[in-house]
XYZ file of C-alpha atoms in Angstrom:
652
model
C 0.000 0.000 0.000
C 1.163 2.824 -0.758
C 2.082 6.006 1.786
C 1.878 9.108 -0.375
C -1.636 9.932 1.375
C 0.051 10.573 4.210
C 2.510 13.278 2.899
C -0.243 15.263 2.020
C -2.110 18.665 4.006
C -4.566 18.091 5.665
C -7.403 19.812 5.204
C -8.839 23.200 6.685
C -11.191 23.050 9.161
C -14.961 23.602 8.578
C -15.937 25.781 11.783
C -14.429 29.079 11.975
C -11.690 30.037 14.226
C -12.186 30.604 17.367
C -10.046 33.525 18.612
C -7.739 33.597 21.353
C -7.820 33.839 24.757
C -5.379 36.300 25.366
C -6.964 38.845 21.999
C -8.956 41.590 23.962
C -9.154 43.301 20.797
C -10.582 40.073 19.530
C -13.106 39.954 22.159
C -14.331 43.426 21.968
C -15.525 43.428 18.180
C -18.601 41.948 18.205
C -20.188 44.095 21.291
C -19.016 47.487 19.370
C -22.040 48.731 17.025
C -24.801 48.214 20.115
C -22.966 50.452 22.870
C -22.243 53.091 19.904
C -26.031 53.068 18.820
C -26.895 52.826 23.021
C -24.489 56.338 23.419
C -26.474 57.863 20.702
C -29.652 56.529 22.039
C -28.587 58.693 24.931
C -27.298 61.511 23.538
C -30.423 61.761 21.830
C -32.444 61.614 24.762
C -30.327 64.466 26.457
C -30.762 66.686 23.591
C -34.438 66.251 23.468
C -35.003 66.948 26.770
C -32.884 69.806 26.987
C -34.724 71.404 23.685
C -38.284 70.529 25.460
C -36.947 72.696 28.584
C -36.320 75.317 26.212
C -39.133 75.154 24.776
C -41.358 75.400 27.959
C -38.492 78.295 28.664
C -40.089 80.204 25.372
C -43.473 79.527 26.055
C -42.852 81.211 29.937
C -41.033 83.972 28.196
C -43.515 84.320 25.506
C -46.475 84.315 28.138
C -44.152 86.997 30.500
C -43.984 89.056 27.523
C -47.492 89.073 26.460
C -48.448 89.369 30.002
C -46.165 92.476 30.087
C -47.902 94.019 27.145
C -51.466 93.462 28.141
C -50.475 95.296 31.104
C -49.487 98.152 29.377
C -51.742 98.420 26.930
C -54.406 98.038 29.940
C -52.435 101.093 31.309
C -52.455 103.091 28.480
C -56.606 102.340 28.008
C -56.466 103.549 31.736
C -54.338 106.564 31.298
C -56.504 107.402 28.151
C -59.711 106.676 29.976
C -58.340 108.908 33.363
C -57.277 111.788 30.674
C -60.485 111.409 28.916
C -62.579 111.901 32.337
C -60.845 114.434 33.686
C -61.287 116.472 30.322
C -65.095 116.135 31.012
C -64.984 117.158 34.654
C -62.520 120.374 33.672
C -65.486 121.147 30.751
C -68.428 120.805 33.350
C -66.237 123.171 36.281
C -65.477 125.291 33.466
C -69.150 125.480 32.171
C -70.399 125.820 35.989
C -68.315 128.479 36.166
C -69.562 130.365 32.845
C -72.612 130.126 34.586
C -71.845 131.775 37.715
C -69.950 133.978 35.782
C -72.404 135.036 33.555
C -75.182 135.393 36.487
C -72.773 137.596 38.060
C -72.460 139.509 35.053
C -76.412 140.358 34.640
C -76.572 140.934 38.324
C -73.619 143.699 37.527
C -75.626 145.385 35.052
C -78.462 146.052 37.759
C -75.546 148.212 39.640
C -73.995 151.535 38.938
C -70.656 150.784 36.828
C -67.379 151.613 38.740
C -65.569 154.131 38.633
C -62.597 154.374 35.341
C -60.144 153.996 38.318
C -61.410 149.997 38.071
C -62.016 149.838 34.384
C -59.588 146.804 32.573
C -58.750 145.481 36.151
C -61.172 142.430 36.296
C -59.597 140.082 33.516
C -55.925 140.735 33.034
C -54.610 138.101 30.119
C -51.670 136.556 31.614
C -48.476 137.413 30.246
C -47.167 134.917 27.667
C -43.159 132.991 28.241
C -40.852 135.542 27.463
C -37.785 134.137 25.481
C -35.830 134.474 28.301
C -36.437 131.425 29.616
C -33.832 128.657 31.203
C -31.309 126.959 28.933
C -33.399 123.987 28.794
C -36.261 124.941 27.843
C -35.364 127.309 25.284
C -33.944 124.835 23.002
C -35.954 122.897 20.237
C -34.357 119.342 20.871
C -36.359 119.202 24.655
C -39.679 119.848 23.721
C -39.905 115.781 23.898
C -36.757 114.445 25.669
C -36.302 114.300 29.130
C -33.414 115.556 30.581
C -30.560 113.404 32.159
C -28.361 113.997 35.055
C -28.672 115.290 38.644
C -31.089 118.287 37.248
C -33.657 116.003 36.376
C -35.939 115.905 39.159
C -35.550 119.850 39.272
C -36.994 120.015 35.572
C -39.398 117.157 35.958
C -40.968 119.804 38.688
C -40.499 123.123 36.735
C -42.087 121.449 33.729
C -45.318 120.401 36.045
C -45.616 124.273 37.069
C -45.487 125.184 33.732
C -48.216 122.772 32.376
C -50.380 123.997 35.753
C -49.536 127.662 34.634
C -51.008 126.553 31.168
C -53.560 125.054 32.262
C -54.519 128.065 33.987
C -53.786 130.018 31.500
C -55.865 127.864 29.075
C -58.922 127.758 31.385
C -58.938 132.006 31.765
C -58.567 132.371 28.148
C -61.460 129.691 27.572
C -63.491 132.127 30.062
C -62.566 135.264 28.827
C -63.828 133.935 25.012
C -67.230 132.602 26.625
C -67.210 136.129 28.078
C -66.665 138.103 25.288
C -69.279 135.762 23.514
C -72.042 136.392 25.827
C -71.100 139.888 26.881
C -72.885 141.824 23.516
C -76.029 139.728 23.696
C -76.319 140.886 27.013
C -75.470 144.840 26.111
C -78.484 144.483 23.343
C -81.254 143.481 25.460
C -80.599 146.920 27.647
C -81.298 149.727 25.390
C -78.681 152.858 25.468
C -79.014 155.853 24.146
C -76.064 156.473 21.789
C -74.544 159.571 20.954
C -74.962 161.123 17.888
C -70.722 161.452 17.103
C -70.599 157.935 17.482
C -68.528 156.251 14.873
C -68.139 152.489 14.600
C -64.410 151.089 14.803
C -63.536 150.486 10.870
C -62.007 147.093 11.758
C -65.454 145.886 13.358
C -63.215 145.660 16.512
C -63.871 146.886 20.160
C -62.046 150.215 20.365
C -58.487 149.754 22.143
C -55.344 151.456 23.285
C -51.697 151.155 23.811
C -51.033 148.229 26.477
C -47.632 146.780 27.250
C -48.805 143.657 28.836
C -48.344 141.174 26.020
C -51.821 139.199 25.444
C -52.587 136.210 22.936
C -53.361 137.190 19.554
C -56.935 135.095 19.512
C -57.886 137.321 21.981
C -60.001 140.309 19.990
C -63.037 141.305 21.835
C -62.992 143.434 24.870
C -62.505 141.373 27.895
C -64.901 143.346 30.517
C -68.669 144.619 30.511
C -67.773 147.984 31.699
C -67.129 150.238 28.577
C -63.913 151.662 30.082
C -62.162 148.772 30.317
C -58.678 148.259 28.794
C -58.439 145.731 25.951
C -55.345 144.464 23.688
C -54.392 146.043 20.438
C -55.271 144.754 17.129
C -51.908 143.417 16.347
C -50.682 145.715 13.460
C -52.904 149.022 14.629
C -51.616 151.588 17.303
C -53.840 154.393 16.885
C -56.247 154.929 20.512
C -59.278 155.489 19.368
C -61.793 157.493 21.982
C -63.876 155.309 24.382
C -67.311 155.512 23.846
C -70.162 154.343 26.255
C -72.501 152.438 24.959
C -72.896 149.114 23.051
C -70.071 147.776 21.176
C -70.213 146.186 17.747
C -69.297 142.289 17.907
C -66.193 142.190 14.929
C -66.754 139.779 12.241
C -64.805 137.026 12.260
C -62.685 138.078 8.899
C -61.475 141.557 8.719
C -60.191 142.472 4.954
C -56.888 143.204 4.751
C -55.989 146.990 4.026
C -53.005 148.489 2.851
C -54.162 152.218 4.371
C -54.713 151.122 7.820
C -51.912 147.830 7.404
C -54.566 146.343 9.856
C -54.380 142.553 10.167
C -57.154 139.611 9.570
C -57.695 137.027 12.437
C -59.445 134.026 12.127
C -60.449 134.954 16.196
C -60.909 131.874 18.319
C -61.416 128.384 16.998
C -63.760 126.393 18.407
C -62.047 123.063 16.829
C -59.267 123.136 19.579
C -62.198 122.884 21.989
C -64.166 120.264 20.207
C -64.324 116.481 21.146
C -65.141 113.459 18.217
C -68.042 112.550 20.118
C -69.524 115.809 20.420
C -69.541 116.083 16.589
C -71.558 115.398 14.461
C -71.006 112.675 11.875
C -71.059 114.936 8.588
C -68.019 116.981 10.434
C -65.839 114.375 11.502
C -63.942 111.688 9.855
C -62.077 109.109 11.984
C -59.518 105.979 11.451
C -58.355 103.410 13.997
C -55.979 105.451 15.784
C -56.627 108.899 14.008
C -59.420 111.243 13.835
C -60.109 114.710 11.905
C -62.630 117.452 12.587
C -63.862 119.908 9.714
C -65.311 123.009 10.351
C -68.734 124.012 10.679
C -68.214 127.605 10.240
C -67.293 127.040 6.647
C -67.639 124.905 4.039
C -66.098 121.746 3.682
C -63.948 121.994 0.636
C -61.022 119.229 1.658
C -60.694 115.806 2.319
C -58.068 113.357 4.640
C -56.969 110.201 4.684
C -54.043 108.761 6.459
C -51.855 106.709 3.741
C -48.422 105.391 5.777
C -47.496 104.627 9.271
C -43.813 104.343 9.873
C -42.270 103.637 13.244
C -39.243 104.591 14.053
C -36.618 103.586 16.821
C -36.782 106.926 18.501
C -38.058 110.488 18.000
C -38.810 111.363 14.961
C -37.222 115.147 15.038
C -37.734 115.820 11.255
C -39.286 114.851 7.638
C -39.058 115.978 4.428
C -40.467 115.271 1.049
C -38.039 114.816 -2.330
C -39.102 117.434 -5.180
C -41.074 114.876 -6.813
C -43.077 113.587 -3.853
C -41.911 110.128 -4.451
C -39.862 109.865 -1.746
C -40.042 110.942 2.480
C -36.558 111.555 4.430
C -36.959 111.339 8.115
C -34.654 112.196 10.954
C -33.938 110.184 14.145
C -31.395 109.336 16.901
C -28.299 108.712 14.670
C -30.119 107.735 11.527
C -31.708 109.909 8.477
C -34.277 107.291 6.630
C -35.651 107.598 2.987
C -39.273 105.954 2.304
C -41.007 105.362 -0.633
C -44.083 107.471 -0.489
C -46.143 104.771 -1.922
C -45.518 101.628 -0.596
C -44.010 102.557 2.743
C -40.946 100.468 2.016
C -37.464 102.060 3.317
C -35.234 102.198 0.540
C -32.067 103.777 2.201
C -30.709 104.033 5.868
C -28.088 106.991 6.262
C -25.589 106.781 9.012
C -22.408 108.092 9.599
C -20.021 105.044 10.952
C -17.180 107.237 11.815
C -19.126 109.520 14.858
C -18.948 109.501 18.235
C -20.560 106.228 19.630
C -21.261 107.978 23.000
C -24.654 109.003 24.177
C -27.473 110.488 21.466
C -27.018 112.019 17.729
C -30.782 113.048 16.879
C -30.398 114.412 12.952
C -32.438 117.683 13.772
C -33.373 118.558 9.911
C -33.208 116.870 6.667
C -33.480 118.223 2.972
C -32.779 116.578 -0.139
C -31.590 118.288 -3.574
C -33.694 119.634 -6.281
C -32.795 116.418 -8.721
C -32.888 113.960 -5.774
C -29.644 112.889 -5.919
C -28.438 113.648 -2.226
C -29.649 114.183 1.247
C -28.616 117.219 3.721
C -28.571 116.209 7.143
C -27.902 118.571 10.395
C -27.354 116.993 13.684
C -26.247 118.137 17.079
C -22.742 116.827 16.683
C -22.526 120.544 14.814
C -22.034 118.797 11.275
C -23.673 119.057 8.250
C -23.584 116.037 5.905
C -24.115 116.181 2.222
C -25.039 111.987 1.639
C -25.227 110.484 -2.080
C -28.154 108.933 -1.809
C -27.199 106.441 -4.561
C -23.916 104.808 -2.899
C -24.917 105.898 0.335
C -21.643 107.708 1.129
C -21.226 111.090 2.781
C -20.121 113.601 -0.372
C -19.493 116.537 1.430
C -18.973 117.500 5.331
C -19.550 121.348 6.382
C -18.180 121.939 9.506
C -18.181 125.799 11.430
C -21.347 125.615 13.174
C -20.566 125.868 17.110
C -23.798 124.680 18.220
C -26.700 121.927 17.095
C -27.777 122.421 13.698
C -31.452 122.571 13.870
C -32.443 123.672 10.546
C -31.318 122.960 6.419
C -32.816 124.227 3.552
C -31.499 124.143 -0.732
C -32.210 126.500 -2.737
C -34.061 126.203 -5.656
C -31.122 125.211 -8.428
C -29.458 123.307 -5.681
C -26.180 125.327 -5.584
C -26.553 126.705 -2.238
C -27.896 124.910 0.738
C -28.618 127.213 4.119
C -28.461 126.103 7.855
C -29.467 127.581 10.908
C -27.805 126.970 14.611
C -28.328 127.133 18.088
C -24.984 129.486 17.997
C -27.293 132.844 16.473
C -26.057 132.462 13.226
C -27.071 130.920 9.996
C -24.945 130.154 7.376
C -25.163 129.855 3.582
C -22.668 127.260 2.165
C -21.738 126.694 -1.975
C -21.931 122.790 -2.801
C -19.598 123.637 -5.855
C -16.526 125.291 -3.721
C -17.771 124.909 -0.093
C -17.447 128.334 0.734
C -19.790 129.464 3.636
C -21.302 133.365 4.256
C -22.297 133.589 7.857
C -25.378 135.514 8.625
C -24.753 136.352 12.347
C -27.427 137.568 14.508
C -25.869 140.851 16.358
C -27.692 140.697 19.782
C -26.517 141.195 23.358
C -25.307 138.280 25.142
C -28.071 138.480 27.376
C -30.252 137.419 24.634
C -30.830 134.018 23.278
C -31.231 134.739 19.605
C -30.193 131.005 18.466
C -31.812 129.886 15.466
C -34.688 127.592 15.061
C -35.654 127.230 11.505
C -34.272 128.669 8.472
C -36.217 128.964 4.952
C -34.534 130.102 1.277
C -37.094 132.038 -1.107
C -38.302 130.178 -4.397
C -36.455 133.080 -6.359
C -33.058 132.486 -3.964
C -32.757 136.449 -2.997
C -33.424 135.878 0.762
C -33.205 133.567 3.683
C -35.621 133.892 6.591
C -34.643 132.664 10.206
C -37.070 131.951 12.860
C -34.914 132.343 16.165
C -35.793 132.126 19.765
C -35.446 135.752 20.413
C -39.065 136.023 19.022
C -37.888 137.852 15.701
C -37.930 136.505 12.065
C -34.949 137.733 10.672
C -34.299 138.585 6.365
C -31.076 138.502 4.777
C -30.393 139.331 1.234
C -28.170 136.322 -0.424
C -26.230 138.052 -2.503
C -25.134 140.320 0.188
C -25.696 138.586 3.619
C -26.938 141.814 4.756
C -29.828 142.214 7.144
C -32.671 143.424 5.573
C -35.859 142.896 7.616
C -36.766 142.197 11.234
C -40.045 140.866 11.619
C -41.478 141.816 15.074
C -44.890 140.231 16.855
C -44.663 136.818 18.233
C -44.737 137.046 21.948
C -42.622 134.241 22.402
C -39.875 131.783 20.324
C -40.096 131.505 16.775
C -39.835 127.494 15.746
C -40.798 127.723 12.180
C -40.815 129.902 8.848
C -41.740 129.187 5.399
C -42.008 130.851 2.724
C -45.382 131.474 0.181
C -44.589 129.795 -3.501
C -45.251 133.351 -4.844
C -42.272 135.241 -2.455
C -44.183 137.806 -1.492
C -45.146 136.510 2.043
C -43.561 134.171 4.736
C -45.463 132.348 7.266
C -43.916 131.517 10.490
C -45.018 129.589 13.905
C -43.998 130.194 17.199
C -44.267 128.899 21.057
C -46.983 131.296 21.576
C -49.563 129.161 19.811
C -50.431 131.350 16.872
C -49.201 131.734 13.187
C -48.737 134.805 11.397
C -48.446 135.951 7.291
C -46.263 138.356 6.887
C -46.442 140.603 3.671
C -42.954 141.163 2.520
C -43.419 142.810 -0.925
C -41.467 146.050 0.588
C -38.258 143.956 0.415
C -39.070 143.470 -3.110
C -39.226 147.030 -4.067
C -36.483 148.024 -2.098
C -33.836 144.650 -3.142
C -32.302 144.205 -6.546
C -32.469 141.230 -8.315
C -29.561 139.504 -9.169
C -27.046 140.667 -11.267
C -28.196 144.329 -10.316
C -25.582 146.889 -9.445
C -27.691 149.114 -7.195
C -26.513 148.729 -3.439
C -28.444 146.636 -1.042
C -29.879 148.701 2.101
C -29.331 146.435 4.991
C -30.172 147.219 8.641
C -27.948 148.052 11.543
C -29.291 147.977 15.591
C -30.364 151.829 15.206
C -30.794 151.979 11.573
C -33.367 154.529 10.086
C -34.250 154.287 6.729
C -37.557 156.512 5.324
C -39.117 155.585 2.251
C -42.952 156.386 0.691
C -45.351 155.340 3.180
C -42.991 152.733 5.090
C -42.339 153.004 8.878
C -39.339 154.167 9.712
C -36.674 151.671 10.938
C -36.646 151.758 15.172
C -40.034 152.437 15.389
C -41.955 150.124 18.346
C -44.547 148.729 16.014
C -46.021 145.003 16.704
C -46.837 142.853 13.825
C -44.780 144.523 11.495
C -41.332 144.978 9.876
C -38.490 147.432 9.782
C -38.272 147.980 5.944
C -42.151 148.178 5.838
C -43.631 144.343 6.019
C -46.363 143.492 7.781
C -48.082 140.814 9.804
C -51.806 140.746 7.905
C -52.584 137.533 8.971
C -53.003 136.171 12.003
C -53.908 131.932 12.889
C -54.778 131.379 16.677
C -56.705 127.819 17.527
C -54.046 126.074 19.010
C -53.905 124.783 22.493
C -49.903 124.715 23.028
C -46.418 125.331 21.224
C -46.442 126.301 16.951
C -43.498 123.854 16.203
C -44.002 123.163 12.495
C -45.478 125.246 9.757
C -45.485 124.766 5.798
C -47.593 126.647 2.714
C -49.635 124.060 0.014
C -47.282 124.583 -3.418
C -50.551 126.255 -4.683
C -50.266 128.527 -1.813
C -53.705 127.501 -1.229
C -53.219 126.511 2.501
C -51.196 126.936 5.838
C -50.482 123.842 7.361
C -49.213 123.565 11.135
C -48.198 121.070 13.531
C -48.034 121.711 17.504
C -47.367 120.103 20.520
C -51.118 119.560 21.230
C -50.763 116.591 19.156
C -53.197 118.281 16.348
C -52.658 119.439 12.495
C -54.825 122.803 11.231
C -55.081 123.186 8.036
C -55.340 126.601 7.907
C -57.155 129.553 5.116
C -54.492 131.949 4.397
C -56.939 134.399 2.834
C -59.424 134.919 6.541
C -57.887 132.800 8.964
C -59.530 130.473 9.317
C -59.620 126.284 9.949
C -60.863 124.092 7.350
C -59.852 120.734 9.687
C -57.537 119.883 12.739
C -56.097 116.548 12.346
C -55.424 114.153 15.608
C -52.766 111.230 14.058
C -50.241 111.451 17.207
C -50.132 110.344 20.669
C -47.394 112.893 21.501
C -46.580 116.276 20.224
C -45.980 116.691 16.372
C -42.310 118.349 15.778
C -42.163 118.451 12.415
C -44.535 118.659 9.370
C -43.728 118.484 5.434
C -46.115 119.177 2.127
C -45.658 117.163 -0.656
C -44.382 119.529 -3.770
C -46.273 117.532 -5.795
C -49.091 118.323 -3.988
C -51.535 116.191 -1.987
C -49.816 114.794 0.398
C -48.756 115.939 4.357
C -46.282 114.113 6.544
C -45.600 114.397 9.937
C -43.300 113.671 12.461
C -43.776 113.164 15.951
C -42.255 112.418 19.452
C -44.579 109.318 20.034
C -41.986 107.494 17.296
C -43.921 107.469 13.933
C -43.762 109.170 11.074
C -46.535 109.323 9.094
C -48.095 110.035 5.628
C -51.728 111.677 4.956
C -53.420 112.582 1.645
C -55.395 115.322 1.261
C -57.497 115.811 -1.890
C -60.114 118.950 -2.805
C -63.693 118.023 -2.733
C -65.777 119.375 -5.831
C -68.338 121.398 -4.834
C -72.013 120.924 -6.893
């Protein structure tokens, strides 16, 4: 047999290898994938519960929040509701005390009147703010802000005695227009002989004298029953005219302007201040969500509102402006100038300067863009004005000289020369070509705060008007930067000017609640036009300067000028500050906005209201028209900007 089978392999086993003993690598394999999908498992587990804690975290948060909200909006209802009940009690004290007032009145008539010695002493007017006020108040930028620092509580109090003072001074001046109301219906049911020489005042108008005591302009009937009694001028007429017993003709409530007697039209007081939505009646009043307008009913109702945009803001809004072609609205805020689309309400640019100070506030007090829309003027209170490219949204040009806020910016009308006016009493006229700059300084004592408020260029570019807290409208010649006007009348701060589209008149708003037209057609007699060689006449501190029929410079005249303008209208309705005024581009109306919250829409021709707009829950700093025409935006401390149209209504 043979043996080669047994030289051979043998063969490899069937069952697989089992590994060895001493392999803990080996050993470990086959118990790897579980405990990795077991520490995911886990892992898993962790990270779900930790996002379902922070979850139920939200939903606390969310429900905080809410509840947070609820109870402020339940606060506000409150505070609304409180405001809105203590408006009615103040109406019923104030009509109880009509009523005593006027019972007193008819028992008075039973008595022998008093002697002249008492005539004019029963209702004094109170004396307006004078604009020598404290440094705090007299600047634009804290009319809304509160101040900071260890002064605070200080001002928090001397602003309460203030709004008690006009309070007061509100509630008299209610009574004293209830009582000049009632006081000639009471004079016509006793029968008086009257004097053959008697002559009617040509104005319509109570007769007056001379009185220093500065009184509001709404105020135009005598104050007192007793015929001797001392009532406030007619705000552009001097001349005492002999007091006459006897019944008084009530004035009409539009007085025709006339160029003999340079006497002035009032709209007299305007019941729409006083007037509540739901004491109106439906045909008079229109109202939104959160807005509400009142019309007239002492004339007809030839306009129409509507609010069109709401835009919030992050703070303040201190300033807005329209582009040339209505298309577009620039506002101002705390460190930002904004550009909206006027139709849609979409924000199409954000201007802000990376390279300024990071420290504490930079409000942009006024903004402006150029004639073609291609840039945006912004004044702030780091003293800088900033020319932006709108396009690459770049700063172009940087005028610096201005040594206080810049509160004011206006182009002119070929967008060569662009205007500012400062809290430092000057305003200055810069070239965009060059960057030159002519200062127009203000040349008052250092005892008085002349800084300037609001600054307007006329649409022919031969003058710039400045509003300035001194109470005084001021008129430079451009070509010159000489003085050539000083517009006297306002019994307290001027905040705004603007000028008519025809140049002939300037409209300007101050803190003592009124507006006023002035006629400056003098200054277009007496100024060249451009290119002329004849000199410019400018005005010194004791300039005179006589010309046909024209006052001569120096003279103490209210409501007038020094090279011959005049104040010939006057707009009082108002309850509080004149912070904003602008003219239609038709020239059709005077628009204002004040710190009552309210918008008048104003008749430049008599004086007086066609609506008041409500939009605001705080006051409205700053109001724009539309070029274009037909549309109104307005700025406001309660955040928003916003964006009414205003269309006329055909009358059939």
């Amino acid at each position: 047999m043979s043996s080669t089978i047994y030289n051979h392999r043998p063969l490899p086993p069937t069952a697989p290898a089992q590994p060895a003993r001493n392999d803990p690598l080996s050993a470990r394999e086959p118990f790897r994938t579980p405990e990795a999908l077991e520490i995911i498992r886990q892992d898993f587990e962790s990270i779900s519960s930790e996002i379902s804690a922070l979850k139920l975290q939200r939903d606390e948060y969310e429900q905080k929040v809410n509840s947070q909200i609820n109870e402020i909006a339940s606060f506000r209802q409150a505070l609304y509701e409180l405001e809105e009940r203590y408006k009615r009690q103040r109406q019923e004290y104030e009509g109880e005390a009509l009523r005593l007032r006027s019972e007193l009145g008819a028992l008075q008539q039973q008595l022998p009147p008093p002697g002249p010695s008492n005539g004019g002493a029963a209702l004094q007017a109170p004396p307006s703010n004078s604009y020598t006020v404290d440094g705090y108040y007299a600047r634009p930028r804290d009319l809304d802000q509160p101040p900071s620092g260890p002064d605070r509580d200080m001002l928090r109090d001397r602003e309460r005695d203030k709004d008690r003072q006009r309070d007061r001074e509100r509630t008299e001046g209610d009574r004293e227009r209830e009582s000049t109301i009632r006081e000639p219906r009471r004079k016509e049911k006793i029968p008086k002989a009257e004097p053959e020489h008697f002559t009617q005042n040509p104005g319509g108008g109570p007769p007056s004298k001379p009185t220093s005591t500065p009184v509001s302009a709404s105020v135009h009937h005598t104050l007192n029953s007793h015929p001797n009694a001392s009532t406030p001028p007619l705000p552009a007429t001097h001349t005492p005219r002999p007091l006459v017993p006897g019944p008084q003709p009530q004035p009409s409530a539009v007085q025709p302007y006339s160029p003999a007697t340079n006497e002035t039209i009032s709209g007299g007081s305007n019941p729409l201040s006083d007037l509540e939505p739901d004491q109106v009646p439906p045909e008079l009043k229109k109202e939104g969500s959160d807005w509400w307008a009142i019309f007239s009913p002492n004339v007809p109702r030839v306009l129409d509102v509507s609010l069109s945009l709401t835009l919030t803001h992050e703070s303040v809004v201190c300033c807005v402006r329209f582009s040339a072609d209505g298309k577009y609205l620039a506002t101002g805020c705390n460190r930002t100038a904004q550009i909206y689309d006027t139709k849609t309400g979409a924000r199409t640019c954000v201007l802000a300067d990376e390279g300024a100070s990071k420290t504490g506030d930079l409000y942009i007090r006024s903004v402006c863009f150029s004639p073609d829309g291609k840039y945006l003027a912004t004044g702030a209170e780091d003293k800088q004005i900033r020319i932006w490219d709108i396009a690459k949204r770049k700063i172009r040009t940087l005028f610096e000289g201005h040594t206080q806020e810049i509160y004011s910016l206006d182009f002119s009308r070929d967008g060569k020369l662009i205007v500012s006016g400062s809290g430092d009493k000057t305003a200055r006229i810069w070239d965009m070509e060059n960057g030159s700059c002519k200062t127009l300084a203000i040349t008052e004592p250092e005892t008085i705060d002349a800084g300037v408020t609001s600054v307007a260029i006329s649409p022919d570019g031969r003058f710039v008007a400045a509003g300035s807290l001194d109470m005084l409208v001021r008129i430079w010649d451009v070509a010159s930067g000489a003085l050539v006007e000083r517009l006297k009348g306002h019994k307290d701060s001027v905040y705004s000017v603007a000028f008519h589209p025809d140049g002939r008149g300037l409209v300007s708003g101050s803190l003592d609640k009124s507006l006023k037209y002035w006629d400056i057609t003098p200054l277009l007699r007496n100024v060249p036009k451009p290119g002329s060689s004849q000199p410019v006449i400018g005005l010194s501190q004791s300039a005179t300067v006589a010309s046909n029929s024209v006052p001569v410079v120096g003279a103490k005249k209210e409501g007038g000028g020094e090279k011959g303008s005049a104040c010939t209208v006057a707009f009082t309705g108002h309850k509080d500050y004149v912070l904003s005024v602008a003219v239609s581009p038709d020239g059709a109306w005077v628009v204002s906005g004040s710190k009552d919250r309210g918008v008048q829409f104003w008749n430049p021709v008599d004086a007086q209201t066609q609506l008041m707009l409500q939009g605001h829950k705080n006051s409205v700093i700053s109001i724009d028209l539309s070029p274009a025409g037909g549309m109104l935006a307005t700025g406001s401390g309660d955040w928003q900007a916003r964006v009414w149209s205003y269309t006329t209504i055909n009358q059939s």
